[in-house]
Amino acid sequence: MDNTANEKHFEERIRAGEVIEPKDWMPERYRKQLVRMMSQHAHSEIIGMLPEGNWITRAPSLRRKMILLAKVQDEGGHGLYIYSGTETLGVKREDLLQDLLDGKAKYSNIFNYPTLSWADMGTIGWFVDGAAIINQTTLAKCSYGPYSRAMIRICKEENFHKKQGFEIMATLAAGTPEQRAMAQDAVNRWWWPSLMMLGPSDKDSPNTAELSLWGVKRKSNDELRQRFVDMTVPQAQAIGLTLPDPDLKFNEQTGHWEHGPINWDEFFAVIKGNGPCNRERLGAKRKAHEQGAWVREAAAAYARKHSEPSKAAA
Ligand code: BYC
C-alpha cells in the first residue's frame, strides 16, 4: 500500500475503534504525538517521586512511612512502564532521559511546587492522584495498545494512592485545631495547581483536536477538569475542608460545579521552567542520575554476562 492508502486504512481502523499496535502502520505525526505525550507522562512519574520522597524519613508513623514508601516506588514503576511503552515507538529511553536532564523535556506542572508539611502528602494523593486517575482512566481507552494497557495497570495503583491521601486528610481534618489548619493550608496551596494539571483550557490546547481525532484523547482538558471538580467538591465537604475558590458554585441547570478563573499565567510560567521548584527538581534528578551511574554499569555488565551462554549456543 502507498502512503495515502495506508493513511486511509489507518483512519478507518481508528474510526472502527481498533487498537493500534507497535508493528502496525501509523502516520509519522501520530507516532510523534504519542512519543511527546507518553515521554512527558513518564518523566512526570519519575520527577513526581521527588516531592513525596522528601517526606519518607519524616512520616508520622511506621504505617504511614510504609505506605508512602510503597507509593513512591509505585510511581517509579509507572515511569519505567511508560518509558517501555514509549520505546515501542522507536525511540531510546536514554535519549528521552537525556532530554529531561538537559531541561528540554516537559513534565507535569504540579511537581514544581514545594511539599511543606505532612498534609501535603495527603493532598497530593487526594488531588494529584485523583486528577491523574480521571485523566488516565480515559487514556486506558486510547487507540495505542501499549499506552492503553499501561494505563489500566497504573490506574489500579493510583486508586490506592488516592485513597491513602484522602484518608490522611480525613484524619487531619478530624484532628486537633493545628492538624486541621495544616490540612486546610495544604488544600489552599494545591487546589489551583491541581486544576492546571489537566492542561490549558481547550481554546489554548493546540494538541487536543489532533489527539482526539486519532482516539488518543477521549476527553478534552476542560471536560476532565470538570469531572475532577465535580468529584472533589463533595469529598471536601464530607471532611469539612474548604476549597479556596470564592466563585465555586453548583449550577442546578447543568448539574456541575462551576469554578472561578484559573491563573494561566502561573501555569505557563511553571511549564516554561520558572515555577517555585523547577531548578531544585531537575538538580535532584541530575544528582540521582550521576550517583546511579554505577548501578546502570553493574546492570549492563550483568546483562552482558548472562547473554553470553545463549550467544555461544547460537
Ligand atoms: N504540565 O495541547 P495541550 C502522576 C503542555 S503523574 C506541564 O493541552 P496535550 C503522579 C503540553 O505538553 C501523571 N505541561 O497538551 C506521579 C503542551 O506542550 P508541548 C501525569 C503541560 O498533550 C507521581 C502544551 O502544554 N499525567 O499521576 O493535548 C506522584 C499545550 O497543552 C501540562 C500525565 O502526564 C501540565 N499539566 O494535553 C503522584 C497524563 N498540560 O508538549 C502522581 C498524560 C499541558 O506541545 N498526558 N502541558 O510543548 C496528558 O493527558 C496530556 O498530555 C495533558 C495535556 C492533558 C497533560
mmCIF file of C-alpha atoms and ligand atoms in Angstrom:
data_model
loop_
_atom_site.group_PDB
_atom_site.id
_atom_site.type_symbol
_atom_site.label_atom_id
_atom_site.label_comp_id
_atom_site.label_asym_id
_atom_site.label_seq_id
_atom_site.Cartn_x
_atom_site.Cartn_y
_atom_site.Cartn_z
ATOM 1 C CA MET A 1 0.000 0.000 0.000
ATOM 2 C CA ASP A 2 1.240 3.522 -0.703
ATOM 3 C CA ASN A 3 1.136 6.213 1.984
ATOM 4 C CA THR A 4 -2.286 7.585 1.023
ATOM 5 C CA ALA A 5 -3.819 4.119 1.117
ATOM 6 C CA ASN A 6 -2.054 3.430 4.410
ATOM 7 C CA GLU A 7 -3.413 6.630 5.882
ATOM 8 C CA LYS A 8 -6.940 5.844 4.723
ATOM 9 C CA HIS A 9 -6.733 2.349 6.201
ATOM 10 C CA PHE A 10 -5.306 3.745 9.477
ATOM 11 C CA GLU A 11 -8.133 6.261 9.790
ATOM 12 C CA GLU A 12 -10.724 3.578 9.092
ATOM 13 C CA ARG A 13 -9.234 1.451 11.840
ATOM 14 C CA ILE A 14 -9.340 4.398 14.269
ATOM 15 C CA ARG A 15 -12.964 5.115 13.349
ATOM 16 C CA ALA A 16 -13.832 1.459 13.915
ATOM 17 C CA GLY A 17 -12.315 1.706 17.420
ATOM 18 C CA GLU A 18 -9.469 -0.710 16.644
ATOM 19 C CA VAL A 19 -6.316 -0.665 18.753
ATOM 20 C CA ILE A 20 -3.052 0.284 17.016
ATOM 21 C CA GLU A 21 -0.076 -1.901 17.888
ATOM 22 C CA PRO A 22 3.663 -1.077 17.524
ATOM 23 C CA LYS A 23 4.178 -3.027 14.274
ATOM 24 C CA ASP A 24 1.105 -1.554 12.595
ATOM 25 C CA TRP A 25 1.473 1.233 10.052
ATOM 26 C CA MET A 26 0.861 4.664 11.618
ATOM 27 C CA PRO A 27 1.277 8.245 10.395
ATOM 28 C CA GLU A 28 4.572 9.799 11.467
ATOM 29 C CA ARG A 29 2.675 12.596 13.194
ATOM 30 C CA TYR A 30 0.657 10.075 15.279
ATOM 31 C CA ARG A 31 3.929 8.443 16.367
ATOM 32 C CA LYS A 32 5.499 11.804 17.250
ATOM 33 C CA GLN A 33 2.463 12.954 19.232
ATOM 34 C CA LEU A 34 2.483 9.725 21.223
ATOM 35 C CA VAL A 35 6.212 9.996 21.923
ATOM 36 C CA ARG A 36 5.689 13.578 23.121
ATOM 37 C CA MET A 37 2.785 12.770 25.389
ATOM 38 C CA MET A 38 3.983 9.413 26.719
ATOM 39 C CA SER A 39 7.526 10.606 27.432
ATOM 40 C CA GLN A 40 6.171 13.653 29.289
ATOM 41 C CA HIS A 41 3.954 11.322 31.247
ATOM 42 C CA ALA A 42 6.878 9.007 32.122
ATOM 43 C CA HIS A 43 9.018 11.990 33.171
ATOM 44 C CA SER A 44 6.140 13.227 35.373
ATOM 45 C CA GLU A 45 6.015 9.923 37.215
ATOM 46 C CA ILE A 46 9.776 9.995 37.823
ATOM 47 C CA ILE A 47 10.011 13.663 38.852
ATOM 48 C CA GLY A 48 6.788 13.146 40.833
ATOM 49 C CA MET A 49 8.712 10.827 43.162
ATOM 50 C CA LEU A 50 10.742 13.774 44.480
ATOM 51 C CA PRO A 51 8.183 15.941 46.342
ATOM 52 C CA GLU A 52 6.801 12.912 48.184
ATOM 53 C CA GLY A 53 10.207 11.256 48.578
ATOM 54 C CA ASN A 54 11.158 14.292 50.691
ATOM 55 C CA TRP A 55 8.751 13.093 53.377
ATOM 56 C CA ILE A 56 9.633 9.397 53.662
ATOM 57 C CA THR A 57 12.021 9.996 56.575
ATOM 58 C CA ARG A 58 9.544 12.346 58.259
ATOM 59 C CA ALA A 59 6.342 10.283 58.052
ATOM 60 C CA PRO A 60 4.486 10.457 61.382
ATOM 61 C CA SER A 61 4.301 6.680 61.994
ATOM 62 C CA LEU A 62 5.762 3.414 60.729
ATOM 63 C CA ARG A 63 2.470 2.606 58.993
ATOM 64 C CA ARG A 64 2.446 5.952 57.175
ATOM 65 C CA LYS A 65 6.112 5.520 56.237
ATOM 66 C CA MET A 66 5.495 2.070 54.730
ATOM 67 C CA ILE A 67 2.536 3.371 52.715
ATOM 68 C CA LEU A 68 4.438 6.401 51.419
ATOM 69 C CA LEU A 69 7.496 4.305 50.567
ATOM 70 C CA ALA A 70 5.304 1.892 48.603
ATOM 71 C CA LYS A 71 3.565 4.780 46.819
ATOM 72 C CA VAL A 72 6.821 6.440 45.758
ATOM 73 C CA GLN A 73 8.122 3.085 44.500
ATOM 74 C CA ASP A 74 4.889 2.619 42.545
ATOM 75 C CA GLU A 75 5.428 5.999 40.840
ATOM 76 C CA GLY A 76 8.946 4.900 39.821
ATOM 77 C CA GLY A 77 7.439 1.696 38.402
ATOM 78 C CA HIS A 78 4.860 3.696 36.445
ATOM 79 C CA GLY A 79 7.632 5.793 34.920
ATOM 80 C CA LEU A 80 9.612 2.715 33.819
ATOM 81 C CA TYR A 81 6.487 1.081 32.461
ATOM 82 C CA ILE A 82 5.586 4.136 30.361
ATOM 83 C CA TYR A 83 9.202 4.549 29.148
ATOM 84 C CA SER A 84 8.950 0.933 27.909
ATOM 85 C CA GLY A 85 5.682 1.791 26.173
ATOM 86 C CA THR A 86 7.337 4.819 24.560
ATOM 87 C CA GLU A 87 10.241 2.684 23.324
ATOM 88 C CA THR A 88 7.779 0.630 21.245
ATOM 89 C CA LEU A 89 7.539 3.771 19.078
ATOM 90 C CA GLY A 90 11.196 3.506 18.043
ATOM 91 C CA VAL A 91 12.839 5.924 20.484
ATOM 92 C CA LYS A 92 15.538 5.180 23.022
ATOM 93 C CA ARG A 93 14.914 5.606 26.744
ATOM 94 C CA GLU A 94 18.435 7.039 27.177
ATOM 95 C CA ASP A 95 17.619 9.831 24.702
ATOM 96 C CA LEU A 96 14.323 10.647 26.416
ATOM 97 C CA LEU A 97 16.080 10.769 29.788
ATOM 98 C CA GLN A 98 18.848 12.928 28.376
ATOM 99 C CA ASP A 99 16.237 15.432 27.164
ATOM 100 C CA LEU A 100 14.823 15.529 30.683
ATOM 101 C CA LEU A 101 18.265 16.023 32.254
ATOM 102 C CA ASP A 102 19.072 18.747 29.711
ATOM 103 C CA GLY A 103 15.877 20.594 30.654
ATOM 104 C CA LYS A 104 14.467 20.141 27.124
ATOM 105 C CA ALA A 105 11.556 17.861 28.092
ATOM 106 C CA LYS A 106 8.337 18.801 29.851
ATOM 107 C CA TYR A 107 6.870 17.104 32.887
ATOM 108 C CA SER A 108 3.736 17.903 34.872
ATOM 109 C CA ASN A 109 3.482 21.445 36.267
ATOM 110 C CA ILE A 110 2.282 20.050 39.597
ATOM 111 C CA PHE A 111 5.663 18.701 40.693
ATOM 112 C CA ASN A 112 7.268 22.134 40.709
ATOM 113 C CA TYR A 113 5.595 23.132 43.971
ATOM 114 C CA PRO A 114 7.160 22.546 47.399
ATOM 115 C CA THR A 115 5.886 19.986 49.922
ATOM 116 C CA LEU A 116 5.879 21.996 53.149
ATOM 117 C CA SER A 117 4.007 19.788 55.608
ATOM 118 C CA TRP A 118 2.796 16.232 56.149
ATOM 119 C CA ALA A 119 -0.654 17.352 54.974
ATOM 120 C CA ASP A 120 0.894 17.875 51.525
ATOM 121 C CA MET A 121 1.313 14.074 51.314
ATOM 122 C CA GLY A 122 -2.407 13.702 51.883
ATOM 123 C CA THR A 123 -3.294 16.439 49.421
ATOM 124 C CA ILE A 124 -1.053 15.057 46.676
ATOM 125 C CA GLY A 125 -2.706 11.639 46.991
ATOM 126 C CA TRP A 126 -6.189 13.127 47.082
ATOM 127 C CA PHE A 127 -5.877 15.870 44.424
ATOM 128 C CA VAL A 128 -2.898 14.915 42.245
ATOM 129 C CA ASP A 129 -3.511 11.178 42.049
ATOM 130 C CA GLY A 130 -7.249 11.955 41.909
ATOM 131 C CA ALA A 131 -6.780 14.195 38.854
ATOM 132 C CA ALA A 132 -4.376 11.668 37.326
ATOM 133 C CA ILE A 133 -6.934 8.845 37.655
ATOM 134 C CA ILE A 134 -9.640 10.917 35.956
ATOM 135 C CA ASN A 135 -7.293 11.534 33.037
ATOM 136 C CA GLN A 136 -5.757 8.081 32.924
ATOM 137 C CA THR A 137 -8.996 6.107 33.011
ATOM 138 C CA THR A 138 -9.854 7.817 29.720
ATOM 139 C CA LEU A 139 -6.311 7.192 28.388
ATOM 140 C CA ALA A 140 -6.865 3.497 29.229
ATOM 141 C CA LYS A 141 -9.264 3.564 26.263
ATOM 142 C CA CYS A 142 -6.825 5.333 23.924
ATOM 143 C CA SER A 143 -6.064 3.999 20.463
ATOM 144 C CA TYR A 144 -2.433 2.984 21.091
ATOM 145 C CA GLY A 145 -2.253 -0.509 22.623
ATOM 146 C CA PRO A 146 0.903 -0.287 24.782
ATOM 147 C CA TYR A 147 -0.200 3.046 26.306
ATOM 148 C CA SER A 148 -3.776 1.930 26.993
ATOM 149 C CA ARG A 149 -2.599 -1.301 28.638
ATOM 150 C CA ALA A 150 -0.076 0.596 30.775
ATOM 151 C CA MET A 151 -2.875 2.897 31.939
ATOM 152 C CA ILE A 152 -5.120 0.025 33.048
ATOM 153 C CA ARG A 153 -2.429 -1.319 35.326
ATOM 154 C CA ILE A 154 -1.323 2.098 36.583
ATOM 155 C CA CYS A 155 -4.874 3.241 37.420
ATOM 156 C CA LYS A 156 -5.279 0.303 39.801
ATOM 157 C CA GLU A 157 -2.316 1.558 41.827
ATOM 158 C CA GLU A 158 -3.378 5.196 41.558
ATOM 159 C CA ASN A 159 -6.683 4.307 43.191
ATOM 160 C CA PHE A 160 -4.822 3.057 46.241
ATOM 161 C CA HIS A 161 -2.707 6.246 46.184
ATOM 162 C CA LYS A 162 -5.756 8.426 46.137
ATOM 163 C CA LYS A 163 -7.435 6.546 48.970
ATOM 164 C CA GLN A 164 -4.400 6.775 51.228
ATOM 165 C CA GLY A 165 -4.179 10.530 50.523
ATOM 166 C CA PHE A 166 -7.838 11.129 51.288
ATOM 167 C CA GLU A 167 -7.529 9.075 54.458
ATOM 168 C CA ILE A 168 -4.604 11.246 55.635
ATOM 169 C CA MET A 169 -6.709 14.351 55.011
ATOM 170 C CA ALA A 170 -9.823 12.951 56.709
ATOM 171 C CA THR A 171 -7.699 12.061 59.762
ATOM 172 C CA LEU A 172 -6.064 15.512 59.926
ATOM 173 C CA ALA A 173 -9.390 17.281 59.353
ATOM 174 C CA ALA A 174 -10.868 15.420 62.319
ATOM 175 C CA GLY A 175 -7.780 16.051 64.471
ATOM 176 C CA THR A 176 -6.544 18.913 66.667
ATOM 177 C CA PRO A 177 -7.070 22.551 65.555
ATOM 178 C CA GLU A 178 -3.394 22.617 64.457
ATOM 179 C CA GLN A 179 -3.806 19.465 62.340
ATOM 180 C CA ARG A 180 -6.975 20.877 60.795
ATOM 181 C CA ALA A 181 -5.207 24.142 59.992
ATOM 182 C CA MET A 182 -2.317 22.220 58.424
ATOM 183 C CA ALA A 183 -4.773 20.245 56.245
ATOM 184 C CA GLN A 184 -6.577 23.424 55.158
ATOM 185 C CA ASP A 185 -3.302 25.173 54.336
ATOM 186 C CA ALA A 186 -2.248 22.259 52.090
ATOM 187 C CA VAL A 187 -5.620 22.290 50.316
ATOM 188 C CA ASN A 188 -5.277 26.054 49.770
ATOM 189 C CA ARG A 189 -1.856 25.644 48.162
ATOM 190 C CA TRP A 190 -2.536 22.555 45.972
ATOM 191 C CA TRP A 191 -6.060 23.192 44.664
ATOM 192 C CA TRP A 192 -5.292 25.571 41.796
ATOM 193 C CA PRO A 193 -2.113 23.824 40.538
ATOM 194 C CA SER A 194 -4.117 20.552 40.558
ATOM 195 C CA LEU A 195 -6.766 22.112 38.309
ATOM 196 C CA MET A 196 -3.954 23.254 35.997
ATOM 197 C CA MET A 197 -2.550 19.725 35.892
ATOM 198 C CA LEU A 198 -5.279 18.692 33.443
ATOM 199 C CA GLY A 199 -3.804 21.032 30.836
ATOM 200 C CA PRO A 200 -4.624 24.503 29.453
ATOM 201 C CA SER A 201 -8.226 25.408 28.674
ATOM 202 C CA ASP A 202 -9.497 23.847 25.440
ATOM 203 C CA LYS A 203 -9.204 27.083 23.471
ATOM 204 C CA ASP A 204 -5.459 27.200 24.303
ATOM 205 C CA SER A 205 -4.746 23.495 23.802
ATOM 206 C CA PRO A 206 -3.035 23.086 20.405
ATOM 207 C CA ASN A 207 -2.802 19.287 20.606
ATOM 208 C CA THR A 208 -6.321 18.297 21.653
ATOM 209 C CA ALA A 209 -8.007 18.375 18.222
ATOM 210 C CA GLU A 210 -5.455 16.088 16.573
ATOM 211 C CA LEU A 211 -5.186 13.724 19.543
ATOM 212 C CA SER A 212 -8.976 13.453 19.768
ATOM 213 C CA LEU A 213 -9.296 12.729 16.049
ATOM 214 C CA TRP A 214 -6.858 9.837 16.476
ATOM 215 C CA GLY A 215 -8.581 8.474 19.565
ATOM 216 C CA VAL A 216 -5.656 9.190 21.881
ATOM 217 C CA LYS A 217 -7.542 11.753 23.938
ATOM 218 C CA ARG A 218 -11.101 10.679 24.705
ATOM 219 C CA LYS A 219 -11.967 13.806 26.726
ATOM 220 C CA SER A 220 -10.746 17.385 26.393
ATOM 221 C CA ASN A 221 -8.762 19.138 29.139
ATOM 222 C CA ASP A 222 -11.795 21.163 30.261
ATOM 223 C CA GLU A 223 -14.038 18.084 30.332
ATOM 224 C CA LEU A 224 -11.516 16.263 32.525
ATOM 225 C CA ARG A 225 -11.169 19.307 34.775
ATOM 226 C CA GLN A 226 -14.951 19.498 35.189
ATOM 227 C CA ARG A 227 -15.069 15.829 36.195
ATOM 228 C CA PHE A 228 -12.317 16.419 38.733
ATOM 229 C CA VAL A 229 -14.094 19.423 40.261
ATOM 230 C CA ASP A 230 -17.459 17.593 40.386
ATOM 231 C CA MET A 231 -15.830 14.646 42.119
ATOM 232 C CA THR A 232 -13.715 16.613 44.593
ATOM 233 C CA VAL A 233 -16.147 19.253 45.905
ATOM 234 C CA PRO A 234 -18.396 16.725 47.716
ATOM 235 C CA GLN A 235 -15.319 14.965 49.100
ATOM 236 C CA ALA A 236 -14.026 18.239 50.592
ATOM 237 C CA GLN A 237 -17.471 18.916 52.041
ATOM 238 C CA ALA A 238 -17.566 15.425 53.558
ATOM 239 C CA ILE A 239 -14.413 16.045 55.598
ATOM 240 C CA GLY A 240 -15.158 19.715 56.326
ATOM 241 C CA LEU A 241 -12.334 21.342 54.342
ATOM 242 C CA THR A 242 -12.878 24.405 52.149
ATOM 243 C CA LEU A 243 -11.691 24.655 48.556
ATOM 244 C CA PRO A 244 -10.028 28.069 48.083
ATOM 245 C CA ASP A 245 -12.365 29.396 45.404
ATOM 246 C CA PRO A 246 -14.957 32.043 46.369
ATOM 247 C CA ASP A 247 -16.642 31.590 42.959
ATOM 248 C CA LEU A 248 -17.258 27.851 43.361
ATOM 249 C CA LYS A 249 -20.984 27.218 42.935
ATOM 250 C CA PHE A 250 -23.324 24.427 41.922
ATOM 251 C CA ASN A 251 -25.257 25.030 38.715
ATOM 252 C CA GLU A 252 -28.678 23.366 39.106
ATOM 253 C CA GLN A 253 -29.290 23.510 35.360
ATOM 254 C CA THR A 254 -26.122 21.735 34.249
ATOM 255 C CA GLY A 255 -25.643 19.626 37.378
ATOM 256 C CA HIS A 256 -21.992 20.726 37.546
ATOM 257 C CA TRP A 257 -19.840 22.682 39.990
ATOM 258 C CA GLU A 258 -18.563 25.894 38.373
ATOM 259 C CA HIS A 259 -15.131 27.146 39.392
ATOM 260 C CA GLY A 260 -13.563 30.609 39.288
ATOM 261 C CA PRO A 261 -10.875 31.752 36.803
ATOM 262 C CA ILE A 262 -7.600 29.833 36.699
ATOM 263 C CA ASN A 263 -4.329 31.778 36.706
ATOM 264 C CA TRP A 264 -2.983 30.518 33.384
ATOM 265 C CA ASP A 265 -0.029 32.934 33.541
ATOM 266 C CA GLU A 266 1.196 30.956 36.531
ATOM 267 C CA PHE A 267 0.722 27.666 34.650
ATOM 268 C CA PHE A 268 2.677 28.799 31.584
ATOM 269 C CA ALA A 269 5.455 30.257 33.756
ATOM 270 C CA VAL A 270 5.781 26.926 35.601
ATOM 271 C CA ILE A 271 5.879 24.769 32.466
ATOM 272 C CA LYS A 272 8.493 27.093 30.933
ATOM 273 C CA GLY A 273 10.785 26.320 33.880
ATOM 274 C CA ASN A 274 10.011 29.208 36.201
ATOM 275 C CA GLY A 275 7.954 27.560 38.940
ATOM 276 C CA PRO A 276 8.956 27.578 42.608
ATOM 277 C CA CYS A 277 10.901 24.269 42.437
ATOM 278 C CA ASN A 278 11.799 23.614 38.761
ATOM 279 C CA ARG A 279 15.527 24.098 39.350
ATOM 280 C CA GLU A 280 15.508 22.066 42.559
ATOM 281 C CA ARG A 281 13.665 19.157 40.932
ATOM 282 C CA LEU A 282 15.972 18.958 37.903
ATOM 283 C CA GLY A 283 19.002 19.375 40.160
ATOM 284 C CA ALA A 284 17.857 16.440 42.314
ATOM 285 C CA LYS A 285 17.178 14.297 39.240
ATOM 286 C CA ARG A 286 20.603 15.082 37.743
ATOM 287 C CA LYS A 287 22.329 14.243 41.022
ATOM 288 C CA ALA A 288 20.420 10.944 41.341
ATOM 289 C CA HIS A 289 21.320 10.110 37.723
ATOM 290 C CA GLU A 290 25.028 10.754 38.333
ATOM 291 C CA GLN A 291 25.054 8.831 41.595
ATOM 292 C CA GLY A 292 23.222 5.941 39.944
ATOM 293 C CA ALA A 293 25.810 5.530 37.169
ATOM 294 C CA TRP A 294 27.408 2.541 38.922
ATOM 295 C CA VAL A 295 24.029 0.775 39.107
ATOM 296 C CA ARG A 296 23.496 1.180 35.358
ATOM 297 C CA GLU A 297 27.042 -0.079 34.688
ATOM 298 C CA ALA A 298 26.570 -3.077 37.012
ATOM 299 C CA ALA A 299 23.193 -3.922 35.425
ATOM 300 C CA ALA A 300 24.705 -3.700 31.926
ATOM 301 C CA ALA A 301 27.658 -5.932 32.963
ATOM 302 C CA TYR A 302 25.229 -8.449 34.492
ATOM 303 C CA ALA A 303 23.102 -8.464 31.332
ATOM 304 C CA ARG A 304 26.223 -8.974 29.150
ATOM 305 C CA LYS A 305 27.425 -11.839 31.326
ATOM 306 C CA HIS A 306 24.070 -13.588 31.216
ATOM 307 C CA SER A 307 23.619 -13.180 27.470
ATOM 308 C CA GLU A 308 26.983 -14.905 26.725
ATOM 309 C CA PRO A 309 25.942 -18.580 27.073
ATOM 310 C CA SER A 310 22.940 -18.129 24.772
ATOM 311 C CA LYS A 311 25.209 -16.458 22.169
ATOM 312 C CA ALA A 312 27.639 -19.389 22.407
ATOM 313 C CA ALA A 313 24.732 -21.817 21.975
ATOM 314 C CA ALA A 314 23.589 -19.947 18.859
HETATM 315 N N1 BYC B 1 2.176 20.190 32.891
HETATM 316 O O1 BYC B 1 -2.135 20.983 23.850
HETATM 317 P P1 BYC B 1 -2.104 20.642 25.302
HETATM 318 C C1 BYC B 1 1.086 11.242 38.460
HETATM 319 C C2 BYC B 1 1.803 21.305 27.895
HETATM 320 S S1 BYC B 1 1.915 11.875 37.106
HETATM 321 C C3 BYC B 1 3.151 20.514 32.008
HETATM 322 O O2 BYC B 1 -3.392 20.656 26.019
HETATM 323 P P2 BYC B 1 -1.976 17.790 25.479
HETATM 324 C C4 BYC B 1 1.791 11.196 39.717
HETATM 325 C C5 BYC B 1 1.670 20.285 26.781
HETATM 326 O O3 BYC B 1 2.623 19.271 26.943
HETATM 327 C C6 BYC B 1 0.685 11.806 35.858
HETATM 328 N N2 BYC B 1 2.920 20.757 30.704
HETATM 329 O O4 BYC B 1 -1.347 19.244 25.504
HETATM 330 C C7 BYC B 1 3.157 10.953 39.765
HETATM 331 C C8 BYC B 1 1.863 21.142 25.567
HETATM 332 O O5 BYC B 1 3.235 21.433 25.383
HETATM 333 P P3 BYC B 1 4.115 20.759 24.171
HETATM 334 C C9 BYC B 1 0.802 12.908 34.871
HETATM 335 C C10 BYC B 1 1.641 20.664 30.295
HETATM 336 O O6 BYC B 1 -0.868 16.830 25.411
HETATM 337 C C11 BYC B 1 3.851 10.987 40.965
HETATM 338 C C12 BYC B 1 1.202 22.448 25.978
HETATM 339 O O7 BYC B 1 1.185 22.462 27.388
HETATM 340 N N3 BYC B 1 -0.207 12.634 33.865
HETATM 341 O O8 BYC B 1 -0.022 10.880 38.357
HETATM 342 O O9 BYC B 1 -3.053 17.697 24.438
HETATM 343 C C13 BYC B 1 3.153 11.244 42.147
HETATM 344 C C14 BYC B 1 -0.201 22.572 25.425
HETATM 345 O O10 BYC B 1 -1.083 21.606 26.068
HETATM 346 C C15 BYC B 1 0.586 20.308 31.149
HETATM 347 C C16 BYC B 1 0.051 12.732 32.539
HETATM 348 O O11 BYC B 1 1.114 13.076 32.134
HETATM 349 C C17 BYC B 1 0.897 20.073 32.504
HETATM 350 N N4 BYC B 1 -0.036 19.758 33.406
HETATM 351 O O12 BYC B 1 -2.738 17.646 26.889
HETATM 352 C C18 BYC B 1 1.779 11.436 42.113
HETATM 353 C C19 BYC B 1 -1.083 12.320 31.627
HETATM 354 N N5 BYC B 1 -0.564 20.295 30.432
HETATM 355 O O13 BYC B 1 4.268 19.307 24.500
HETATM 356 C C20 BYC B 1 1.080 11.390 40.916
HETATM 357 C C21 BYC B 1 -0.696 12.231 30.174
HETATM 358 C C22 BYC B 1 -0.243 20.636 29.183
HETATM 359 O O14 BYC B 1 3.305 20.933 22.911
HETATM 360 N N6 BYC B 1 -0.777 13.480 29.468
HETATM 361 N N7 BYC B 1 1.080 20.874 29.082
HETATM 362 O O15 BYC B 1 5.408 21.508 24.211
HETATM 363 C C23 BYC B 1 -1.958 14.036 29.055
HETATM 364 O O16 BYC B 1 -3.033 13.517 29.295
HETATM 365 C C24 BYC B 1 -1.900 15.293 28.238
HETATM 366 O O17 BYC B 1 -0.577 15.435 27.735
HETATM 367 C C25 BYC B 1 -2.295 16.583 29.034
HETATM 368 C C26 BYC B 1 -2.050 17.802 28.124
HETATM 369 C C27 BYC B 1 -3.786 16.524 29.387
HETATM 370 C C28 BYC B 1 -1.465 16.730 30.311
#
